[in-house]
Amino acid sequence: MNPLGWALRSIPLGPLQPLKNVAGSPVEGQRILVTGASSGVGEATARQLAAKGAEVWLVARRLEELQRVATEIEAAGGSARVSTCDLSDLEQVDALVAEVLEAGGVDVLVNNAGKSIRRSLELSFDRFHDFERMMAINYFGPVRLTMGLLPSMIERGDGHVVNVLTWGVQGLAPKFAAYTAAKAALDAFGRIASRELRHQGVTVTNVRLDLVRTPMIAPTDAFDNRPARSPEGAARMLVRACEDRPPEVNTLLGTLGAISGMVAPRVSDLSWNAVDRQLPDSKAARGDR
């Protein structure tokens, strides 16, 4: 696709307004599994989907937080159930798949759970485990879960997978090598799955979010005064993805980053290098306490 077409595809179809209980939403009556649903974007997404009439299946590691979210959703008239799972533990992922299939499967899977690391390569030479744990939670976990649930979707002739990614796979911001590489792997998996499975009734959407103000970015002091999307705003993008099922949902920042990298890669690299030198590693990344 040419840069203009790419940019046009990233433009939302309309303003993303706060969601209300809207009868007739495509997600009404659907069972939707949301990982990382105990806080942040996952929690906000589950709440908004439930308000649209979906039965949400909340998955995360922290049982108490999951129960809190489920109780509040049900108090508001929604439907929710919970399961604990550490997605970096593939045996736990397999157990979750078995539980879901035993209950009849799900209509939509939202791969939201993940972790981020912002650390320069110079501080990572002896930290190969950073790359391993980013792949474990951001790639292997969601792929294992997706592959476990896809056969039931294919058999049913309908299903949808939403992968929560980052605009960094387009912009390739410095100091995010471990995180962005793992998300880029999931991005490629999702796009290929979308092209292979469409004729079988299964669709895949890659949502490439920009910076979201959640506890995940708190250790990076460089983000303290940077503009960031709210979890509720990010959730509206994910709900739109569940309803409309486009192949991609992009932000303006990500689209511009992708275009600049294609049109003028040397200029883009020089620009990012200048930005990188102005934003040093955080205290957390340096190990300062």
PDB file of C-alpha atoms in Angstrom:
ATOM      1  CA  MET A   1       0.000   0.000   0.000  1.00  0.00           C
ATOM      2  CA  ASN A   2       1.291   3.473  -0.823  1.00  0.00           C
ATOM      3  CA  PRO A   3       1.887   6.006   2.013  1.00  0.00           C
ATOM      4  CA  LEU A   4      -1.304   7.947   1.216  1.00  0.00           C
ATOM      5  CA  GLY A   5      -3.418   4.821   1.374  1.00  0.00           C
ATOM      6  CA  TRP A   6      -1.756   3.811   4.618  1.00  0.00           C
ATOM      7  CA  ALA A   7      -2.456   7.208   6.138  1.00  0.00           C
ATOM      8  CA  LEU A   8      -6.079   7.187   5.025  1.00  0.00           C
ATOM      9  CA  ARG A   9      -6.637   3.729   6.487  1.00  0.00           C
ATOM     10  CA  SER A  10      -5.413   4.952   9.879  1.00  0.00           C
ATOM     11  CA  ILE A  11      -8.034   7.714  10.080  1.00  0.00           C
ATOM     12  CA  PRO A  12     -10.939   6.716  12.363  1.00  0.00           C
ATOM     13  CA  LEU A  13     -14.354   6.482  10.741  1.00  0.00           C
ATOM     14  CA  GLY A  14     -15.773   8.959  13.235  1.00  0.00           C
ATOM     15  CA  PRO A  15     -15.159  10.559  16.629  1.00  0.00           C
ATOM     16  CA  LEU A  16     -14.599   8.101  19.437  1.00  0.00           C
ATOM     17  CA  GLN A  17     -17.252   9.212  21.911  1.00  0.00           C
ATOM     18  CA  PRO A  18     -17.724   7.788  25.419  1.00  0.00           C
ATOM     19  CA  LEU A  19     -19.589   4.518  25.122  1.00  0.00           C
ATOM     20  CA  LYS A  20     -23.108   3.975  26.361  1.00  0.00           C
ATOM     21  CA  ASN A  21     -25.227   0.874  26.534  1.00  0.00           C
ATOM     22  CA  VAL A  22     -26.088   0.751  22.847  1.00  0.00           C
ATOM     23  CA  ALA A  23     -28.569  -1.868  21.670  1.00  0.00           C
ATOM     24  CA  GLY A  24     -27.614  -3.587  18.469  1.00  0.00           C
ATOM     25  CA  SER A  25     -23.831  -3.389  18.858  1.00  0.00           C
ATOM     26  CA  PRO A  26     -22.068  -6.189  16.961  1.00  0.00           C
ATOM     27  CA  VAL A  27     -20.534  -7.360  20.258  1.00  0.00           C
ATOM     28  CA  GLU A  28     -23.876  -7.662  22.041  1.00  0.00           C
ATOM     29  CA  GLY A  29     -24.324 -11.241  23.227  1.00  0.00           C
ATOM     30  CA  GLN A  30     -20.787 -12.246  22.293  1.00  0.00           C
ATOM     31  CA  ARG A  31     -18.367 -13.879  24.706  1.00  0.00           C
ATOM     32  CA  ILE A  32     -15.138 -11.875  24.656  1.00  0.00           C
ATOM     33  CA  LEU A  33     -11.958 -12.889  26.480  1.00  0.00           C
ATOM     34  CA  VAL A  34      -9.721  -9.979  27.513  1.00  0.00           C
ATOM     35  CA  THR A  35      -6.247 -10.658  28.890  1.00  0.00           C
ATOM     36  CA  GLY A  36      -4.620  -8.196  31.253  1.00  0.00           C
ATOM     37  CA  ALA A  37      -8.113  -7.262  32.420  1.00  0.00           C
ATOM     38  CA  SER A  38      -7.297  -6.518  36.059  1.00  0.00           C
ATOM     39  CA  SER A  39      -6.232  -2.917  35.414  1.00  0.00           C
ATOM     40  CA  GLY A  40      -5.416  -0.272  32.811  1.00  0.00           C
ATOM     41  CA  VAL A  41      -6.451  -0.712  29.199  1.00  0.00           C
ATOM     42  CA  GLY A  42      -7.694  -4.270  29.736  1.00  0.00           C
ATOM     43  CA  GLU A  43      -9.998  -3.276  32.579  1.00  0.00           C
ATOM     44  CA  ALA A  44     -11.349  -0.282  30.678  1.00  0.00           C
ATOM     45  CA  THR A  45     -11.920  -2.420  27.579  1.00  0.00           C
ATOM     46  CA  ALA A  46     -13.791  -5.076  29.539  1.00  0.00           C
ATOM     47  CA  ARG A  47     -16.034  -2.453  31.132  1.00  0.00           C
ATOM     48  CA  GLN A  48     -16.880  -0.863  27.796  1.00  0.00           C
ATOM     49  CA  LEU A  49     -17.532  -4.194  26.096  1.00  0.00           C
ATOM     50  CA  ALA A  50     -19.824  -5.236  28.954  1.00  0.00           C
ATOM     51  CA  ALA A  51     -21.695  -1.945  28.595  1.00  0.00           C
ATOM     52  CA  LYS A  52     -22.260  -2.897  24.957  1.00  0.00           C
ATOM     53  CA  GLY A  53     -23.869  -6.161  25.987  1.00  0.00           C
ATOM     54  CA  ALA A  54     -20.919  -8.560  25.666  1.00  0.00           C
ATOM     55  CA  GLU A  55     -20.204 -11.320  28.173  1.00  0.00           C
ATOM     56  CA  VAL A  56     -16.618 -10.567  29.164  1.00  0.00           C
ATOM     57  CA  TRP A  57     -14.151 -13.193  30.334  1.00  0.00           C
ATOM     58  CA  LEU A  58     -11.495 -11.460  32.427  1.00  0.00           C
ATOM     59  CA  VAL A  59      -7.996 -12.953  32.519  1.00  0.00           C
ATOM     60  CA  ALA A  60      -4.933 -11.791  34.456  1.00  0.00           C
ATOM     61  CA  ARG A  61      -2.632 -12.962  37.247  1.00  0.00           C
ATOM     62  CA  ARG A  62      -4.247 -11.116  40.167  1.00  0.00           C
ATOM     63  CA  LEU A  63      -7.442 -12.859  41.288  1.00  0.00           C
ATOM     64  CA  GLU A  64      -8.551 -10.183  43.745  1.00  0.00           C
ATOM     65  CA  GLU A  65      -8.337  -7.448  41.128  1.00  0.00           C
ATOM     66  CA  LEU A  66     -10.162  -9.577  38.581  1.00  0.00           C
ATOM     67  CA  GLN A  67     -12.934 -10.234  41.081  1.00  0.00           C
ATOM     68  CA  ARG A  68     -13.177  -6.513  41.819  1.00  0.00           C
ATOM     69  CA  VAL A  69     -13.609  -5.672  38.133  1.00  0.00           C
ATOM     70  CA  ALA A  70     -16.120  -8.487  37.602  1.00  0.00           C
ATOM     71  CA  THR A  71     -18.176  -7.444  40.632  1.00  0.00           C
ATOM     72  CA  GLU A  72     -18.332  -3.846  39.441  1.00  0.00           C
ATOM     73  CA  ILE A  73     -19.305  -4.915  35.911  1.00  0.00           C
ATOM     74  CA  GLU A  74     -22.088  -7.118  37.248  1.00  0.00           C
ATOM     75  CA  ALA A  75     -23.281  -4.359  39.594  1.00  0.00           C
ATOM     76  CA  ALA A  76     -23.675  -2.171  36.522  1.00  0.00           C
ATOM     77  CA  GLY A  77     -25.834  -4.821  34.839  1.00  0.00           C
ATOM     78  CA  GLY A  78     -23.120  -6.543  32.816  1.00  0.00           C
ATOM     79  CA  SER A  79     -21.936 -10.155  32.636  1.00  0.00           C
ATOM     80  CA  ALA A  80     -18.412 -11.230  33.595  1.00  0.00           C
ATOM     81  CA  ARG A  81     -16.395 -14.250  34.625  1.00  0.00           C
ATOM     82  CA  VAL A  82     -12.765 -14.533  35.669  1.00  0.00           C
ATOM     83  CA  SER A  83      -9.778 -16.850  35.234  1.00  0.00           C
ATOM     84  CA  THR A  84      -6.243 -16.371  36.502  1.00  0.00           C
ATOM     85  CA  CYS A  85      -3.340 -16.991  34.151  1.00  0.00           C
ATOM     86  CA  ASP A  86       0.278 -15.922  33.868  1.00  0.00           C
ATOM     87  CA  LEU A  87       0.678 -15.706  30.096  1.00  0.00           C
ATOM     88  CA  SER A  88       4.446 -16.090  30.355  1.00  0.00           C
ATOM     89  CA  ASP A  89       3.827 -19.620  31.685  1.00  0.00           C
ATOM     90  CA  LEU A  90       2.798 -21.737  28.692  1.00  0.00           C
ATOM     91  CA  GLU A  91       1.413 -24.523  30.871  1.00  0.00           C
ATOM     92  CA  GLN A  92      -0.955 -22.028  32.460  1.00  0.00           C
ATOM     93  CA  VAL A  93      -1.929 -20.799  28.988  1.00  0.00           C
ATOM     94  CA  ASP A  94      -2.746 -24.355  27.938  1.00  0.00           C
ATOM     95  CA  ALA A  95      -4.859 -24.813  31.083  1.00  0.00           C
ATOM     96  CA  LEU A  96      -6.735 -21.595  30.257  1.00  0.00           C
ATOM     97  CA  VAL A  97      -7.377 -22.815  26.708  1.00  0.00           C
ATOM     98  CA  ALA A  98      -8.790 -26.082  28.050  1.00  0.00           C
ATOM     99  CA  GLU A  99     -11.045 -24.185  30.465  1.00  0.00           C
ATOM    100  CA  VAL A 100     -12.319 -21.884  27.728  1.00  0.00           C
ATOM    101  CA  LEU A 101     -13.001 -24.703  25.286  1.00  0.00           C
ATOM    102  CA  GLU A 102     -14.775 -26.711  27.982  1.00  0.00           C
ATOM    103  CA  ALA A 103     -17.079 -23.712  28.466  1.00  0.00           C
ATOM    104  CA  GLY A 104     -17.863 -23.514  24.748  1.00  0.00           C
ATOM    105  CA  GLY A 105     -15.104 -21.215  23.485  1.00  0.00           C
ATOM    106  CA  VAL A 106     -15.189 -17.486  22.856  1.00  0.00           C
ATOM    107  CA  ASP A 107     -16.288 -15.308  19.970  1.00  0.00           C
ATOM    108  CA  VAL A 108     -13.515 -12.726  20.362  1.00  0.00           C
ATOM    109  CA  LEU A 109     -10.048 -12.857  21.911  1.00  0.00           C
ATOM    110  CA  VAL A 110      -8.379  -9.597  22.940  1.00  0.00           C
ATOM    111  CA  ASN A 111      -4.629 -10.142  23.457  1.00  0.00           C
ATOM    112  CA  ASN A 112      -4.013  -7.155  25.699  1.00  0.00           C
ATOM    113  CA  ALA A 113      -1.722  -8.408  28.485  1.00  0.00           C
ATOM    114  CA  GLY A 114       1.870  -7.320  28.131  1.00  0.00           C
ATOM    115  CA  LYS A 115       4.896  -5.630  29.629  1.00  0.00           C
ATOM    116  CA  SER A 116       7.264  -2.932  28.439  1.00  0.00           C
ATOM    117  CA  ILE A 117      10.946  -2.185  28.970  1.00  0.00           C
ATOM    118  CA  ARG A 118      12.635   1.080  28.032  1.00  0.00           C
ATOM    119  CA  ARG A 119      16.389   0.540  28.214  1.00  0.00           C
ATOM    120  CA  SER A 120      19.193   1.436  25.812  1.00  0.00           C
ATOM    121  CA  LEU A 121      21.257  -1.263  24.147  1.00  0.00           C
ATOM    122  CA  GLU A 122      24.364  -0.051  25.987  1.00  0.00           C
ATOM    123  CA  LEU A 123      22.700  -0.966  29.272  1.00  0.00           C
ATOM    124  CA  SER A 124      21.438  -4.286  27.894  1.00  0.00           C
ATOM    125  CA  PHE A 125      24.622  -6.079  26.838  1.00  0.00           C
ATOM    126  CA  ASP A 126      24.485  -8.328  29.929  1.00  0.00           C
ATOM    127  CA  ARG A 127      20.668  -8.382  30.160  1.00  0.00           C
ATOM    128  CA  PHE A 128      19.632 -10.911  27.548  1.00  0.00           C
ATOM    129  CA  HIS A 129      16.880 -11.963  29.933  1.00  0.00           C
ATOM    130  CA  ASP A 130      15.122  -8.676  29.101  1.00  0.00           C
ATOM    131  CA  PHE A 131      14.641  -9.911  25.555  1.00  0.00           C
ATOM    132  CA  GLU A 132      13.566 -13.357  26.726  1.00  0.00           C
ATOM    133  CA  ARG A 133      10.892 -12.079  29.091  1.00  0.00           C
ATOM    134  CA  MET A 134       9.557  -9.603  26.540  1.00  0.00           C
ATOM    135  CA  MET A 135       9.127 -12.419  24.029  1.00  0.00           C
ATOM    136  CA  ALA A 136       7.524 -14.626  26.684  1.00  0.00           C
ATOM    137  CA  ILE A 137       4.732 -12.238  27.668  1.00  0.00           C
ATOM    138  CA  ASN A 138       4.338 -10.167  24.497  1.00  0.00           C
ATOM    139  CA  TYR A 139       4.693 -12.872  21.856  1.00  0.00           C
ATOM    140  CA  PHE A 140       4.781 -16.519  22.945  1.00  0.00           C
ATOM    141  CA  GLY A 141       1.949 -16.147  25.462  1.00  0.00           C
ATOM    142  CA  PRO A 142      -0.604 -14.511  23.162  1.00  0.00           C
ATOM    143  CA  VAL A 143       0.387 -16.702  20.212  1.00  0.00           C
ATOM    144  CA  ARG A 144      -0.021 -19.863  22.326  1.00  0.00           C
ATOM    145  CA  LEU A 145      -3.442 -18.655  23.507  1.00  0.00           C
ATOM    146  CA  THR A 146      -4.511 -17.681  20.005  1.00  0.00           C
ATOM    147  CA  MET A 147      -3.387 -20.960  18.471  1.00  0.00           C
ATOM    148  CA  GLY A 148      -5.248 -22.852  21.156  1.00  0.00           C
ATOM    149  CA  LEU A 149      -8.529 -21.053  20.470  1.00  0.00           C
ATOM    150  CA  LEU A 150      -8.366 -20.726  16.673  1.00  0.00           C
ATOM    151  CA  PRO A 151      -9.485 -24.290  15.838  1.00  0.00           C
ATOM    152  CA  SER A 152     -12.800 -23.763  17.626  1.00  0.00           C
ATOM    153  CA  MET A 153     -13.314 -20.466  15.790  1.00  0.00           C
ATOM    154  CA  ILE A 154     -12.540 -22.082  12.443  1.00  0.00           C
ATOM    155  CA  GLU A 155     -14.882 -24.976  13.198  1.00  0.00           C
ATOM    156  CA  ARG A 156     -17.631 -22.495  14.060  1.00  0.00           C
ATOM    157  CA  GLY A 157     -16.888 -20.421  10.954  1.00  0.00           C
ATOM    158  CA  ASP A 158     -16.639 -17.188  12.918  1.00  0.00           C
ATOM    159  CA  GLY A 159     -14.207 -15.559  15.305  1.00  0.00           C
ATOM    160  CA  HIS A 160     -12.098 -12.496  15.854  1.00  0.00           C
ATOM    161  CA  VAL A 161      -8.699 -11.821  17.433  1.00  0.00           C
ATOM    162  CA  VAL A 162      -7.537  -8.370  18.534  1.00  0.00           C
ATOM    163  CA  ASN A 163      -3.811  -7.899  19.168  1.00  0.00           C
ATOM    164  CA  VAL A 164      -2.909  -4.885  21.295  1.00  0.00           C
ATOM    165  CA  LEU A 165       0.361  -3.529  19.929  1.00  0.00           C
ATOM    166  CA  THR A 166       2.316  -0.298  19.919  1.00  0.00           C
ATOM    167  CA  TRP A 167       2.918   2.461  17.429  1.00  0.00           C
ATOM    168  CA  GLY A 168       6.573   1.624  18.085  1.00  0.00           C
ATOM    169  CA  VAL A 169       6.397  -1.195  15.533  1.00  0.00           C
ATOM    170  CA  GLN A 170       5.935   1.584  12.965  1.00  0.00           C
ATOM    171  CA  GLY A 171       8.038   4.380  14.468  1.00  0.00           C
ATOM    172  CA  LEU A 172      10.800   2.187  15.977  1.00  0.00           C
ATOM    173  CA  ALA A 173      11.607   4.535  18.838  1.00  0.00           C
ATOM    174  CA  PRO A 174      15.056   4.073  20.435  1.00  0.00           C
ATOM    175  CA  LYS A 175      15.514   2.323  23.803  1.00  0.00           C
ATOM    176  CA  PHE A 176      12.627  -0.069  23.151  1.00  0.00           C
ATOM    177  CA  ALA A 177      14.513  -2.806  21.290  1.00  0.00           C
ATOM    178  CA  ALA A 178      13.383  -5.691  23.522  1.00  0.00           C
ATOM    179  CA  TYR A 179       9.764  -4.540  23.801  1.00  0.00           C
ATOM    180  CA  THR A 180       9.211  -3.424  20.225  1.00  0.00           C
ATOM    181  CA  ALA A 181      10.856  -6.507  18.730  1.00  0.00           C
ATOM    182  CA  ALA A 182       8.449  -8.749  20.655  1.00  0.00           C
ATOM    183  CA  LYS A 183       5.442  -6.641  19.668  1.00  0.00           C
ATOM    184  CA  ALA A 184       6.638  -6.582  16.054  1.00  0.00           C
ATOM    185  CA  ALA A 185       6.698 -10.373  16.077  1.00  0.00           C
ATOM    186  CA  LEU A 186       3.070 -10.437  17.271  1.00  0.00           C
ATOM    187  CA  ASP A 187       2.232  -7.776  14.691  1.00  0.00           C
ATOM    188  CA  ALA A 188       3.578  -9.962  11.876  1.00  0.00           C
ATOM    189  CA  PHE A 189       1.805 -13.037  13.250  1.00  0.00           C
ATOM    190  CA  GLY A 190      -1.500 -11.163  13.365  1.00  0.00           C
ATOM    191  CA  ARG A 191      -1.277  -9.766   9.847  1.00  0.00           C
ATOM    192  CA  ILE A 192      -0.396 -13.159   8.372  1.00  0.00           C
ATOM    193  CA  ALA A 193      -3.177 -14.878  10.331  1.00  0.00           C
ATOM    194  CA  SER A 194      -5.612 -12.265   9.027  1.00  0.00           C
ATOM    195  CA  ARG A 195      -4.685 -13.111   5.442  1.00  0.00           C
ATOM    196  CA  GLU A 196      -4.784 -16.876   5.946  1.00  0.00           C
ATOM    197  CA  LEU A 197      -8.015 -17.225   7.922  1.00  0.00           C
ATOM    198  CA  ARG A 198     -10.405 -14.676   6.429  1.00  0.00           C
ATOM    199  CA  HIS A 199     -12.082 -17.177   4.087  1.00  0.00           C
ATOM    200  CA  GLN A 200     -12.796 -19.369   7.127  1.00  0.00           C
ATOM    201  CA  GLY A 201     -14.712 -16.609   8.881  1.00  0.00           C
ATOM    202  CA  VAL A 202     -11.927 -15.640  11.304  1.00  0.00           C
ATOM    203  CA  THR A 203     -10.609 -12.067  11.292  1.00  0.00           C
ATOM    204  CA  VAL A 204      -7.666 -10.451  13.073  1.00  0.00           C
ATOM    205  CA  THR A 205      -7.137  -6.804  14.004  1.00  0.00           C
ATOM    206  CA  ASN A 206      -3.795  -5.315  15.021  1.00  0.00           C
ATOM    207  CA  VAL A 207      -4.329  -2.208  17.163  1.00  0.00           C
ATOM    208  CA  ARG A 208      -1.158  -0.124  17.365  1.00  0.00           C
ATOM    209  CA  LEU A 209      -1.660   2.171  20.352  1.00  0.00           C
ATOM    210  CA  ASP A 210       0.360   5.245  21.155  1.00  0.00           C
ATOM    211  CA  LEU A 211       1.495   6.132  24.691  1.00  0.00           C
ATOM    212  CA  VAL A 212      -1.163   5.281  27.292  1.00  0.00           C
ATOM    213  CA  ARG A 213      -1.075   6.633  30.850  1.00  0.00           C
ATOM    214  CA  THR A 214      -0.975   3.403  32.878  1.00  0.00           C
ATOM    215  CA  PRO A 215       1.289   2.072  35.660  1.00  0.00           C
ATOM    216  CA  MET A 216       3.339   0.294  32.971  1.00  0.00           C
ATOM    217  CA  ILE A 217       4.972   3.588  31.927  1.00  0.00           C
ATOM    218  CA  ALA A 218       5.437   4.910  35.487  1.00  0.00           C
ATOM    219  CA  PRO A 219       9.100   3.755  35.845  1.00  0.00           C
ATOM    220  CA  THR A 220      10.074   5.864  32.812  1.00  0.00           C
ATOM    221  CA  ASP A 221      10.428   9.398  34.164  1.00  0.00           C
ATOM    222  CA  ALA A 222      10.908  10.711  30.607  1.00  0.00           C
ATOM    223  CA  PHE A 223       7.166  10.130  30.112  1.00  0.00           C
ATOM    224  CA  ASP A 224       6.045  12.092  33.179  1.00  0.00           C
ATOM    225  CA  ASN A 225       5.219  15.253  31.242  1.00  0.00           C
ATOM    226  CA  ARG A 226       4.521  13.698  27.850  1.00  0.00           C
ATOM    227  CA  PRO A 227       1.027  13.648  26.327  1.00  0.00           C
ATOM    228  CA  ALA A 228      -0.585  10.247  26.754  1.00  0.00           C
ATOM    229  CA  ARG A 229      -3.896   8.641  25.930  1.00  0.00           C
ATOM    230  CA  SER A 230      -6.142   7.594  28.817  1.00  0.00           C
ATOM    231  CA  PRO A 231      -6.916   3.887  29.328  1.00  0.00           C
ATOM    232  CA  GLU A 232     -10.536   4.689  28.493  1.00  0.00           C
ATOM    233  CA  GLY A 233      -9.507   6.327  25.225  1.00  0.00           C
ATOM    234  CA  ALA A 234      -7.376   3.326  24.290  1.00  0.00           C
ATOM    235  CA  ALA A 235     -10.247   1.030  25.216  1.00  0.00           C
ATOM    236  CA  ARG A 236     -12.547   2.834  22.804  1.00  0.00           C
ATOM    237  CA  MET A 237     -10.108   1.959  20.013  1.00  0.00           C
ATOM    238  CA  LEU A 238     -10.182  -1.695  21.037  1.00  0.00           C
ATOM    239  CA  VAL A 239     -13.965  -1.784  21.251  1.00  0.00           C
ATOM    240  CA  ARG A 240     -14.146  -0.239  17.792  1.00  0.00           C
ATOM    241  CA  ALA A 241     -11.804  -3.008  16.603  1.00  0.00           C
ATOM    242  CA  CYS A 242     -14.093  -5.661  18.115  1.00  0.00           C
ATOM    243  CA  GLU A 243     -17.114  -4.127  16.407  1.00  0.00           C
ATOM    244  CA  ASP A 244     -15.748  -3.249  12.968  1.00  0.00           C
ATOM    245  CA  ARG A 245     -13.032  -5.932  12.634  1.00  0.00           C
ATOM    246  CA  PRO A 246     -10.594  -3.992  10.408  1.00  0.00           C
ATOM    247  CA  PRO A 247      -7.164  -5.524   9.696  1.00  0.00           C
ATOM    248  CA  GLU A 248      -5.418  -2.596  11.415  1.00  0.00           C
ATOM    249  CA  VAL A 249      -6.145   0.331  13.710  1.00  0.00           C
ATOM    250  CA  ASN A 250      -3.385   2.911  13.682  1.00  0.00           C
ATOM    251  CA  THR A 251      -2.712   6.307  15.233  1.00  0.00           C
ATOM    252  CA  LEU A 252      -1.556   9.400  13.385  1.00  0.00           C
ATOM    253  CA  LEU A 253       1.808   9.251  15.169  1.00  0.00           C
ATOM    254  CA  GLY A 254       2.388   5.666  14.119  1.00  0.00           C
ATOM    255  CA  THR A 255       1.332   6.294  10.545  1.00  0.00           C
ATOM    256  CA  LEU A 256       3.659   9.282  10.236  1.00  0.00           C
ATOM    257  CA  GLY A 257       6.496   7.236  11.737  1.00  0.00           C
ATOM    258  CA  ALA A 258       5.948   4.456   9.217  1.00  0.00           C
ATOM    259  CA  ILE A 259       5.764   6.864   6.284  1.00  0.00           C
ATOM    260  CA  SER A 260       8.920   8.728   7.303  1.00  0.00           C
ATOM    261  CA  GLY A 261      10.777   5.445   7.680  1.00  0.00           C
ATOM    262  CA  MET A 262       9.764   4.380   4.169  1.00  0.00           C
ATOM    263  CA  VAL A 263      10.221   7.703   2.390  1.00  0.00           C
ATOM    264  CA  ALA A 264      13.367   9.009   4.099  1.00  0.00           C
ATOM    265  CA  PRO A 265      14.967   6.313   6.269  1.00  0.00           C
ATOM    266  CA  ARG A 266      18.294   8.144   6.738  1.00  0.00           C
ATOM    267  CA  VAL A 267      16.591  11.371   7.773  1.00  0.00           C
ATOM    268  CA  SER A 268      14.302   9.395  10.058  1.00  0.00           C
ATOM    269  CA  ASP A 269      17.262   7.676  11.714  1.00  0.00           C
ATOM    270  CA  LEU A 270      19.100  10.966  12.227  1.00  0.00           C
ATOM    271  CA  SER A 271      15.995  12.559  13.713  1.00  0.00           C
ATOM    272  CA  TRP A 272      15.379   9.674  16.094  1.00  0.00           C
ATOM    273  CA  ASN A 273      19.046   9.666  17.095  1.00  0.00           C
ATOM    274  CA  ALA A 274      18.784  13.335  18.045  1.00  0.00           C
ATOM    275  CA  VAL A 275      15.642  12.639  20.069  1.00  0.00           C
ATOM    276  CA  ASP A 276      17.280   9.657  21.725  1.00  0.00           C
ATOM    277  CA  ARG A 277      20.215  11.743  22.948  1.00  0.00           C
ATOM    278  CA  GLN A 278      17.795  14.209  24.536  1.00  0.00           C
ATOM    279  CA  LEU A 279      15.937  11.483  26.464  1.00  0.00           C
ATOM    280  CA  PRO A 280      18.426   9.463  28.543  1.00  0.00           C
ATOM    281  CA  ASP A 281      17.700   6.162  30.276  1.00  0.00           C
ATOM    282  CA  SER A 282      15.452   6.442  33.301  1.00  0.00           C
ATOM    283  CA  LYS A 283      16.656   5.803  36.831  1.00  0.00           C
ATOM    284  CA  ALA A 284      14.818   2.493  36.750  1.00  0.00           C
ATOM    285  CA  ALA A 285      16.607   1.454  33.563  1.00  0.00           C
ATOM    286  CA  ARG A 286      19.984   2.398  35.078  1.00  0.00           C
ATOM    287  CA  GLY A 287      19.210   0.446  38.233  1.00  0.00           C
ATOM    288  CA  ASP A 288      19.237   3.536  40.447  1.00  0.00           C
ATOM    289  CA  ARG A 289      17.067   3.244  43.545  1.00  0.00           C
TER     290      ARG A 289
END
